[in-house]
Tab-separated table of C-alpha atoms and ligand atoms in Angstrom:
chain	number	residue	atom	x	y	z
A	1	UNK	CA	78.199	154.922	74.812
A	2	UNK	CA	80.099	151.998	76.397
A	3	UNK	CA	81.080	152.094	80.056
A	4	UNK	CA	82.271	149.676	82.738
A	5	UNK	CA	81.278	149.083	86.316
A	6	UNK	CA	81.775	146.380	88.901
A	7	UNK	CA	78.119	145.683	89.713
A	8	UNK	CA	75.310	146.565	87.287
A	9	UNK	CA	72.037	147.009	89.160
A	10	UNK	CA	68.604	146.979	87.519
A	11	UNK	CA	65.965	148.902	89.485
A	12	UNK	CA	66.026	151.884	91.852
A	13	UNK	CA	63.583	150.525	94.400
A	14	UNK	CA	64.717	149.872	97.964
A	15	UNK	CA	66.669	146.743	96.904
A	16	UNK	CA	68.754	148.282	94.127
A	17	UNK	CA	69.375	151.533	95.963
A	18	UNK	CA	70.441	149.949	99.236
A	19	UNK	CA	72.703	147.466	97.444
A	20	UNK	CA	74.427	150.296	95.620
A	21	UNK	CA	74.912	152.156	98.919
A	22	UNK	CA	76.301	149.122	100.798
A	23	UNK	CA	78.753	148.437	97.959
A	24	UNK	CA	79.818	152.069	97.845
A	25	UNK	CA	80.744	151.941	101.546
A	26	UNK	CA	83.311	149.300	100.549
A	27	UNK	CA	84.464	151.267	97.493
A	28	UNK	CA	82.780	148.909	95.041
A	29	UNK	CA	81.477	150.724	91.984
A	30	UNK	CA	77.951	150.212	90.679
A	31	UNK	CA	75.526	151.666	88.146
A	32	UNK	CA	71.753	151.620	88.634
A	33	UNK	CA	69.415	151.516	85.622
A	34	UNK	CA	65.839	152.527	86.455
A	35	UNK	CA	62.963	152.515	83.964
A	36	UNK	CA	60.947	155.264	85.697
A	37	UNK	CA	61.770	158.876	86.481
A	38	UNK	CA	63.028	160.016	89.877
A	39	UNK	CA	59.784	161.647	90.921
A	40	UNK	CA	57.754	158.523	90.203
A	41	UNK	CA	60.111	156.330	92.232
A	42	UNK	CA	60.163	158.785	95.151
A	43	UNK	CA	56.415	159.301	95.280
A	44	UNK	CA	55.162	155.753	94.807
A	45	UNK	CA	53.199	154.974	97.981
A	46	UNK	CA	54.041	151.534	99.415
A	47	UNK	CA	54.088	149.906	102.843
A	48	UNK	CA	55.531	151.623	105.880
A	49	UNK	CA	56.541	149.171	108.597
A	50	UNK	CA	60.254	148.670	109.230
A	51	UNK	CA	61.513	145.831	111.381
A	52	UNK	CA	64.066	146.592	114.072
A	53	UNK	CA	66.777	144.811	112.040
A	54	UNK	CA	66.018	146.961	108.981
A	55	UNK	CA	66.227	150.147	111.040
A	56	UNK	CA	69.490	148.993	112.648
A	57	UNK	CA	71.058	148.338	109.238
A	58	UNK	CA	69.911	151.693	107.817
A	59	UNK	CA	71.250	153.544	110.877
A	60	UNK	CA	74.553	151.650	110.992
A	61	UNK	CA	75.210	152.493	107.341
A	62	UNK	CA	74.521	156.220	107.618
A	63	UNK	CA	70.944	156.253	106.308
A	64	UNK	CA	69.176	156.822	109.615
A	65	UNK	CA	69.285	160.568	110.155
A	66	UNK	CA	65.758	161.490	108.996
A	67	UNK	CA	64.418	158.059	109.929
A	68	UNK	CA	65.424	158.632	113.557
A	69	UNK	CA	63.872	162.091	113.517
A	70	UNK	CA	60.610	161.331	111.726
A	71	UNK	CA	60.109	157.573	112.178
A	72	UNK	CA	57.594	156.521	114.824
A	73	UNK	CA	58.492	153.623	117.111
A	74	UNK	CA	55.663	151.205	117.917
A	75	UNK	CA	55.734	148.601	120.680
A	76	UNK	CA	52.467	146.835	119.926
A	77	UNK	CA	49.650	146.197	117.465
A	78	UNK	CA	45.946	145.618	117.977
A	79	UNK	CA	43.913	142.701	116.678
A	80	UNK	CA	40.257	143.715	116.529
A	81	UNK	CA	37.337	141.316	116.099
A	82	UNK	CA	33.789	140.860	117.380
A	83	UNK	CA	33.732	144.528	118.382
A	84	UNK	CA	36.728	144.350	120.743
A	85	UNK	CA	40.403	145.195	120.472
A	86	UNK	CA	43.210	143.005	121.856
A	87	UNK	CA	46.738	144.342	122.148
A	88	UNK	CA	49.719	142.221	121.138
A	89	UNK	CA	52.604	143.673	123.147
A	90	UNK	CA	55.275	143.212	120.488
A	91	UNK	CA	58.228	144.567	122.451
A	92	UNK	CA	57.406	142.875	125.767
A	93	UNK	CA	57.006	139.580	123.946
A	94	UNK	CA	60.113	139.825	121.779
A	95	UNK	CA	62.889	140.819	124.165
A	96	UNK	CA	62.426	144.547	123.640
A	97	UNK	CA	62.407	144.675	119.839
A	98	UNK	CA	60.002	147.056	118.094
A	99	UNK	CA	58.798	148.219	114.689
A	100	UNK	CA	59.132	151.632	113.096
A	101	UNK	CA	56.571	153.455	111.002
A	102	UNK	CA	58.367	155.175	108.129
A	103	UNK	CA	57.067	155.094	104.545
A	104	UNK	CA	58.976	153.042	102.004
A	105	UNK	CA	59.173	156.025	99.694
A	106	UNK	CA	60.906	157.977	102.468
A	107	UNK	CA	63.542	155.236	102.647
A	108	UNK	CA	63.871	155.474	98.866
A	109	UNK	CA	64.264	159.283	98.991
A	110	UNK	CA	66.914	159.049	101.731
A	111	UNK	CA	69.007	156.534	99.785
A	112	UNK	CA	68.713	158.416	96.478
A	113	UNK	CA	69.848	161.641	98.186
A	114	UNK	CA	72.764	159.861	99.849
A	115	UNK	CA	73.854	158.062	96.676
A	116	UNK	CA	73.682	161.172	94.506
A	117	UNK	CA	75.551	163.259	97.090
A	118	UNK	CA	78.319	160.641	97.000
A	119	UNK	CA	78.497	160.762	93.185
A	120	UNK	CA	76.525	157.542	92.732
A	121	UNK	CA	75.342	156.682	89.231
A	122	UNK	CA	71.574	156.254	88.955
A	123	UNK	CA	70.257	156.438	85.395
A	124	UNK	CA	66.521	157.127	85.556
A	125	UNK	CA	64.271	156.652	82.516
A	126	UNK	CA	66.505	153.888	81.126
A	127	UNK	CA	64.422	152.104	78.473
A	128	UNK	CA	64.759	148.616	76.988
A	129	UNK	CA	67.182	147.348	79.612
A	130	UNK	CA	68.608	144.060	78.358
A	131	UNK	CA	70.972	141.568	79.995
A	132	UNK	CA	73.566	139.494	78.146
A	133	UNK	CA	76.408	137.122	79.022
A	134	UNK	CA	75.058	136.312	82.480
A	135	UNK	CA	76.672	132.863	82.272
A	136	UNK	CA	80.051	134.424	81.416
A	137	UNK	CA	82.516	136.377	83.584
A	138	UNK	CA	81.696	139.632	81.753
A	139	UNK	CA	77.951	140.135	81.715
A	140	UNK	CA	76.614	143.319	80.163
A	141	UNK	CA	73.595	145.581	80.311
A	142	UNK	CA	72.321	147.573	77.371
A	143	UNK	CA	69.688	150.296	77.518
A	144	UNK	CA	68.345	153.309	75.694
A	145	UNK	CA	68.219	156.768	77.230
A	146	UNK	CA	67.778	160.210	75.667
A	147	UNK	CA	67.548	158.610	72.213
A	148	UNK	CA	70.947	156.986	72.582
A	149	UNK	CA	72.002	153.372	73.024
A	150	UNK	CA	74.277	152.557	75.948
A	151	UNK	CA	76.143	149.478	77.142
A	152	UNK	CA	77.631	148.759	80.572
A	153	UNK	CA	80.054	145.882	81.037
A	154	UNK	CA	80.016	144.459	84.571
A	155	UNK	CA	81.519	141.768	86.786
A	156	UNK	CA	78.084	140.983	88.234
A	157	UNK	CA	74.444	141.957	87.663
A	158	UNK	CA	71.902	142.424	90.445
A	159	UNK	CA	68.283	142.025	89.335
A	160	UNK	CA	66.473	144.384	91.700
A	161	UNK	CA	63.721	145.227	89.225
A	162	UNK	CA	60.693	144.014	91.138
A	163	UNK	CA	58.048	141.467	90.222
A	164	UNK	CA	57.493	142.805	86.668
A	165	UNK	CA	61.161	143.351	85.805
A	166	UNK	CA	63.280	141.837	83.025
A	167	UNK	CA	66.072	140.161	84.939
A	168	UNK	CA	64.231	137.045	86.137
A	169	UNK	CA	63.038	136.292	82.600
A	170	UNK	CA	66.564	136.460	81.218
A	171	UNK	CA	67.451	133.260	83.105
A	172	UNK	CA	67.199	130.254	80.728
A	173	UNK	CA	64.022	128.196	80.904
A	174	UNK	CA	64.221	125.221	83.248
A	175	UNK	CA	66.670	126.781	85.734
A	176	UNK	CA	64.191	128.346	88.139
A	177	UNK	CA	61.477	126.647	90.100
A	178	UNK	CA	58.554	128.974	90.679
A	179	UNK	CA	56.095	128.841	93.576
A	180	UNK	CA	53.029	131.020	93.152
A	181	UNK	CA	49.846	131.414	95.145
A	182	UNK	CA	47.220	134.048	94.364
A	183	UNK	CA	44.847	134.946	97.221
A	184	UNK	CA	41.174	135.491	96.390
A	185	UNK	CA	41.240	139.131	97.490
A	186	UNK	CA	43.090	142.413	97.080
A	187	UNK	CA	43.594	145.466	99.279
A	188	UNK	CA	42.169	148.865	98.524
A	189	UNK	CA	44.532	151.292	100.243
A	190	UNK	CA	44.171	154.994	100.945
A	191	UNK	CA	46.490	157.660	102.206
A	192	UNK	CA	44.462	160.356	103.976
A	193	UNK	CA	45.186	163.790	105.428
A	194	UNK	CA	43.704	163.051	108.810
A	195	UNK	CA	45.096	162.464	112.269
A	196	UNK	CA	45.241	158.687	112.900
A	197	UNK	CA	42.352	157.413	115.042
A	198	UNK	CA	44.740	155.042	116.772
A	199	UNK	CA	48.220	155.104	118.257
A	200	UNK	CA	49.057	151.561	117.181
A	201	UNK	CA	48.179	149.632	114.007
A	202	UNK	CA	44.791	147.896	114.043
A	203	UNK	CA	44.280	144.644	112.116
A	204	UNK	CA	40.519	144.015	112.024
A	205	UNK	CA	38.723	140.774	111.222
A	206	UNK	CA	35.118	141.461	110.250
A	207	UNK	CA	32.402	139.575	108.433
A	208	UNK	CA	32.362	142.319	105.774
A	209	UNK	CA	36.087	141.670	105.226
A	210	UNK	CA	39.480	142.607	106.639
A	211	UNK	CA	40.446	146.209	107.444
A	212	UNK	CA	43.737	147.751	108.561
A	213	UNK	CA	44.324	151.114	110.183
A	214	UNK	CA	47.934	152.214	109.789
A	215	UNK	CA	49.544	155.645	109.716
A	216	UNK	CA	52.463	157.637	108.440
A	217	UNK	CA	52.664	160.657	110.763
A	218	UNK	CA	50.575	162.538	113.340
A	219	UNK	CA	48.729	164.135	110.378
A	220	UNK	CA	48.586	161.287	107.841
A	221	UNK	CA	46.675	158.008	108.097
A	222	UNK	CA	47.057	154.931	105.902
A	223	UNK	CA	44.105	152.551	105.756
A	224	UNK	CA	43.170	149.431	103.820
A	225	UNK	CA	40.104	147.297	103.190
A	226	UNK	CA	39.844	143.852	101.677
A	227	UNK	CA	38.152	143.901	98.258
A	228	UNK	CA	37.766	141.466	95.364
A	229	UNK	CA	41.070	141.133	93.499
A	230	UNK	CA	39.543	142.380	90.235
A	231	UNK	CA	37.555	145.183	91.888
A	232	UNK	CA	37.322	148.424	89.913
A	233	UNK	CA	38.541	151.424	91.909
A	234	UNK	CA	35.885	153.607	90.271
A	235	UNK	CA	33.295	151.688	92.332
A	236	UNK	CA	34.867	153.182	95.441
A	237	UNK	CA	34.241	156.895	95.856
A	238	UNK	CA	35.905	158.246	99.007
A	239	UNK	CA	32.668	158.307	101.043
A	240	UNK	CA	32.057	154.636	100.411
A	241	UNK	CA	35.599	153.772	101.517
A	242	UNK	CA	35.223	155.699	104.805
A	243	UNK	CA	31.826	154.133	105.428
A	244	UNK	CA	33.198	150.637	104.899
A	245	UNK	CA	36.231	151.334	107.086
A	246	UNK	CA	33.963	152.643	109.862
A	247	UNK	CA	31.837	149.501	109.735
A	248	UNK	CA	34.741	147.087	109.727
A	249	UNK	CA	36.725	148.889	112.419
A	250	UNK	CA	33.728	149.586	114.702
A	251	UNK	CA	33.903	148.568	118.364
A	252	UNK	CA	31.251	148.163	121.029
A	253	UNK	CA	32.573	151.165	122.952
A	254	UNK	CA	32.689	154.750	121.731
A	255	UNK	CA	35.724	154.523	119.400
A	256	UNK	CA	35.190	156.503	116.203
A	257	UNK	CA	37.117	156.694	112.970
A	258	UNK	CA	38.276	160.170	112.012
A	259	UNK	CA	37.878	160.874	108.302
A	260	UNK	CA	39.550	163.396	106.003
A	261	UNK	CA	40.643	164.130	102.432
A	262	UNK	CA	41.951	161.110	100.522
A	263	UNK	CA	45.364	161.916	99.025
A	264	UNK	CA	45.952	158.685	97.142
A	265	UNK	CA	44.148	155.400	96.562
A	266	UNK	CA	44.833	152.138	94.764
A	267	UNK	CA	44.155	148.411	94.700
A	268	UNK	CA	46.897	145.833	95.206
A	269	UNK	CA	46.480	142.103	94.539
A	270	UNK	CA	47.644	139.700	97.229
A	271	UNK	CA	50.024	136.977	96.175
A	272	UNK	CA	52.826	134.782	97.420
A	273	UNK	CA	55.605	134.153	94.931
A	274	UNK	CA	59.108	132.671	95.222
A	275	UNK	CA	61.717	131.589	92.694
A	276	UNK	CA	64.453	129.135	93.571
A	277	UNK	CA	67.356	129.563	93.249
A	278	UNK	CA	67.700	133.347	93.377
A	279	UNK	CA	70.783	133.293	91.156
A	280	UNK	CA	72.102	132.083	87.828
A	281	UNK	CA	75.655	132.567	86.581
A	282	UNK	CA	76.607	136.146	87.384
A	283	UNK	CA	73.015	137.329	87.871
A	284	UNK	CA	71.634	137.618	91.411
A	285	UNK	CA	67.955	138.394	92.064
A	286	UNK	CA	66.927	140.402	95.132
A	287	UNK	CA	63.687	141.730	96.623
A	288	UNK	CA	60.431	141.582	94.686
A	289	UNK	CA	62.249	140.224	91.600
A	290	UNK	CA	62.677	136.975	93.531
A	291	UNK	CA	59.699	136.911	95.890
A	292	UNK	CA	56.434	138.589	96.821
A	293	UNK	CA	54.617	138.246	100.139
A	294	UNK	CA	51.029	139.275	100.904
A	295	UNK	CA	51.076	142.625	102.713
A	296	UNK	CA	49.326	141.314	105.841
A	297	UNK	CA	52.675	140.561	107.477
A	298	UNK	CA	54.222	143.947	106.505
A	299	UNK	CA	57.356	142.155	105.320
A	300	UNK	CA	58.059	143.010	101.637
A	301	UNK	CA	60.538	145.805	102.227
A	302	UNK	CA	62.197	144.055	105.160
A	303	UNK	CA	62.796	140.922	103.132
A	304	UNK	CA	64.265	142.971	100.292
A	305	UNK	CA	66.662	144.630	102.748
A	306	UNK	CA	67.730	141.227	104.088
A	307	UNK	CA	68.477	139.974	100.548
A	308	UNK	CA	70.649	142.900	99.550
A	309	UNK	CA	72.497	142.809	102.864
A	310	UNK	CA	73.450	139.183	102.104
A	311	UNK	CA	74.270	140.010	98.492
A	312	UNK	CA	76.470	142.933	99.503
A	313	UNK	CA	78.335	140.725	102.017
A	314	UNK	CA	78.928	138.126	99.310
A	315	UNK	CA	80.145	140.638	96.714
A	316	UNK	CA	82.389	142.340	99.261
A	317	UNK	CA	83.950	138.953	100.153
A	318	UNK	CA	84.577	138.321	96.431
A	319	UNK	CA	86.256	141.676	95.845
A	320	UNK	CA	88.195	141.794	99.122
A	321	UNK	CA	89.200	138.159	99.627
A	322	UNK	CA	88.665	136.612	96.211
A	323	UNK	CA	86.229	134.178	97.851
A	324	UNK	CA	83.118	133.045	96.007
A	325	UNK	CA	81.802	131.022	98.958
A	326	UNK	CA	79.170	133.562	100.021
A	327	UNK	CA	78.132	134.183	96.421
A	328	UNK	CA	77.515	130.473	95.973
A	329	UNK	CA	75.520	130.419	99.197
A	330	UNK	CA	73.557	133.605	98.429
A	331	UNK	CA	70.312	131.902	97.517
A	332	UNK	CA	70.393	129.503	100.480
A	333	UNK	CA	71.210	132.324	102.890
A	334	UNK	CA	68.156	134.244	101.668
A	335	UNK	CA	65.604	131.503	101.114
A	336	UNK	CA	65.455	130.337	104.739
A	337	UNK	CA	64.140	133.736	105.725
A	338	UNK	CA	62.009	134.075	102.596
A	339	UNK	CA	60.057	130.934	103.448
A	340	UNK	CA	59.752	131.809	107.154
A	341	UNK	CA	58.267	135.147	106.118
A	342	UNK	CA	56.031	133.494	103.505
A	343	UNK	CA	54.669	131.259	106.230
A	344	UNK	CA	54.082	134.147	108.635
A	345	UNK	CA	52.460	136.327	105.965
A	346	UNK	CA	50.242	133.445	104.914
A	347	UNK	CA	49.296	132.791	108.569
A	348	UNK	CA	48.301	136.440	109.072
A	349	UNK	CA	46.414	136.527	105.758
A	350	UNK	CA	44.471	133.322	106.375
A	351	UNK	CA	43.579	134.373	109.922
A	352	UNK	CA	42.329	137.848	109.081
A	353	UNK	CA	40.540	137.828	105.707
A	354	UNK	CA	37.068	136.684	104.774
A	355	UNK	CA	37.010	133.934	102.168
A	356	UNK	CA	34.041	133.576	99.877
A	357	UNK	CA	33.344	130.031	100.970
A	358	UNK	CA	33.769	130.702	104.694
A	359	UNK	CA	30.167	130.762	105.767
A	360	UNK	CA	30.813	128.419	108.626
A	361	UNK	CA	33.735	126.176	109.331
A	362	UNK	CA	36.515	128.477	108.134
A	363	UNK	CA	35.130	131.456	110.010
A	364	UNK	CA	34.956	129.431	113.235
A	365	UNK	CA	38.586	128.362	112.795
A	366	UNK	CA	39.640	131.982	112.239
A	367	UNK	CA	37.901	133.099	115.424
A	368	UNK	CA	39.470	130.226	117.360
A	369	UNK	CA	42.871	131.287	116.043
A	370	UNK	CA	42.327	134.943	116.897
A	371	UNK	CA	41.141	134.100	120.401
A	372	UNK	CA	44.143	131.829	120.916
A	373	UNK	CA	46.630	134.479	119.776
A	374	UNK	CA	44.942	137.021	122.054
A	375	UNK	CA	44.815	134.790	125.137
A	376	UNK	CA	47.854	132.521	125.055
A	377	UNK	CA	51.206	134.155	125.741
A	378	UNK	CA	52.974	131.439	123.746
A	379	UNK	CA	50.826	132.091	120.667
A	380	UNK	CA	51.148	135.875	121.014
A	381	UNK	CA	54.929	135.563	121.431
A	382	UNK	CA	55.151	133.607	118.198
A	383	UNK	CA	53.222	136.301	116.336
A	384	UNK	CA	55.299	139.050	117.972
A	385	UNK	CA	58.728	137.607	117.213
A	386	UNK	CA	57.773	137.107	113.580
A	387	UNK	CA	56.179	140.544	113.274
A	388	UNK	CA	59.198	142.438	114.645
A	389	UNK	CA	61.498	140.182	112.610
A	390	UNK	CA	63.475	137.163	113.729
A	391	UNK	CA	66.953	138.568	114.302
A	392	UNK	CA	69.171	135.845	112.853
A	393	UNK	CA	66.763	133.767	110.860
A	394	UNK	CA	68.154	132.569	107.560
A	395	UNK	CA	71.806	132.510	108.634
A	396	UNK	CA	73.642	129.830	106.724
A	397	UNK	CA	74.576	126.936	108.993
B	1	APR	N1	64.282	148.240	83.696
B	1	APR	C1	64.679	149.083	84.677
B	1	APR	N2	64.035	149.209	85.856
B	1	APR	C2	62.964	148.429	86.047
B	1	APR	C3	62.503	147.507	85.067
B	1	APR	C4	63.207	147.435	83.850
B	1	APR	N3	62.824	146.607	82.890
B	1	APR	N4	61.422	146.877	85.551
B	1	APR	C5	61.201	147.379	86.768
B	1	APR	N5	62.116	148.317	87.083
B	1	APR	C6	62.202	149.129	88.307
B	1	APR	C7	60.857	149.611	88.797
B	1	APR	O1	60.459	150.793	88.128
B	1	APR	C8	61.127	149.840	90.265
B	1	APR	O2	61.524	151.158	90.540
B	1	APR	O3	62.685	148.333	89.359
B	1	APR	C9	62.259	148.884	90.587
B	1	APR	C10	61.831	147.759	91.511
B	1	APR	O4	61.487	148.314	92.761
B	1	APR	P1	60.427	147.641	93.730
B	1	APR	O5	59.272	147.127	92.969
B	1	APR	O6	60.182	148.608	94.830
B	1	APR	O7	61.178	146.326	94.288
B	1	APR	P2	62.313	146.184	95.399
B	1	APR	O8	63.340	147.252	95.287
B	1	APR	O9	62.734	144.756	95.357
B	1	APR	O10	61.563	146.494	96.748
B	1	APR	C11	60.720	145.595	97.372
B	1	APR	O11	58.881	147.057	97.228
B	1	APR	O12	56.978	146.223	96.217
B	1	APR	C12	57.534	146.637	97.375
B	1	APR	O13	56.464	145.535	99.113
B	1	APR	C13	57.562	145.512	98.288
B	1	APR	O14	58.472	146.648	100.012
B	1	APR	C14	58.810	145.741	99.000
B	1	APR	C15	59.727	146.410	98.128
B	2	PHB	C1	51.215	150.249	105.854
B	2	PHB	O1	51.358	151.070	106.759
B	2	PHB	O2	51.205	150.586	104.663
B	2	PHB	C2	51.060	148.803	106.203
B	2	PHB	C3	51.089	148.425	107.530
B	2	PHB	C4	50.952	147.096	107.868
B	2	PHB	C5	50.769	146.144	106.884
B	2	PHB	C6	50.762	146.517	105.548
B	2	PHB	C7	50.911	147.859	105.198
B	2	PHB	O3	50.610	144.838	107.230
């Protein structure tokens, strides 16, 4: 079957879904093609920290109802090392901004519900998605669904298909410059049915490796430990994970880690990745299709939201005013923030993880850094303003 739309979107992650919603608010038609089924997309456990700016955008565009009811506002985080915790007062140090705890898959569910209720077109289980004519004014997407071939002709294509998607690879060789750094560790993450042992997130530096205590709700905890990047999850029965978490999060006072049934577990590699530019012809890349940040800064989702906000503004200007200025500037308007966030995520990662070679010098530098951030207001303020999200960073000047 052949159909037409204004913007063809590949991927129903946060990037593709939010883009489709923002365009819809301006009566711009889009079609989303998603390789997976709806349940998979809605249940995939990812990060859960939303910057103030992300929350503001979701609320201003009608996506904040459940977020405001169920999201948990946090005004600080804890850095824990050498058996002691040190609070970084995020809101006090950043002019009153804060972060919200709300799982990425909850954001995804909210946008899917809203799009479908408004008649939005999301084609799940679309196989063999292929892009053509991206350097023409009529690019097209083809795909296979329910044993039938389909084609969608578009004005523009948004590649929102994540790190492993097809859109980036459909750009001719030689156009993109790729920056890639793989960290020598991964994170083993668990979701557990247990009341969090902390009110605020704890980032722990420990000689056995990094640990993070996060949460999702008063009944659900989310925790991570640093492991080798090629670690086999079968080496980590639940008891061993809890034991390791208890060791790495231990303090000199009587703090104890509450344990409970593990609902989900998995290992994620840590990498930094950026392509420049984030566009070619009529194809625009957004979110993980264009960049990945290590999870230590809690920025992946927030960066994706920033991209699609800029892309929606640019497409709206093209349809409303016939101006291609913002489309031409799309990549530049995004990359300023992308690199700021890469730097912050790298800073957090290098400060908090154990490196195999760090038997001396590196470990001393990490401790010096941690002590500085926990004792100097200037250093803490820098961490805080980055963590809650720099409000206007990346604006085109
Ligand atoms: N065809 C159609 N859909 C595809 C294809 C393909 N060939 N390849 C991938 N997809 C889909 C994936 O199944 C996924 O649902 O694209 C979607 C991409 O979603 P995400 O990976 O969540 O990426 P994005 O929307 O950019 O969100 C970025 O996700 O990975 C986290 O930490 C990251 O929070 C950040 C956020
Ligand atoms: C999470 O809650 O999943 C989380 C929190 C903070 C991070 C990364 C992930 O830095």
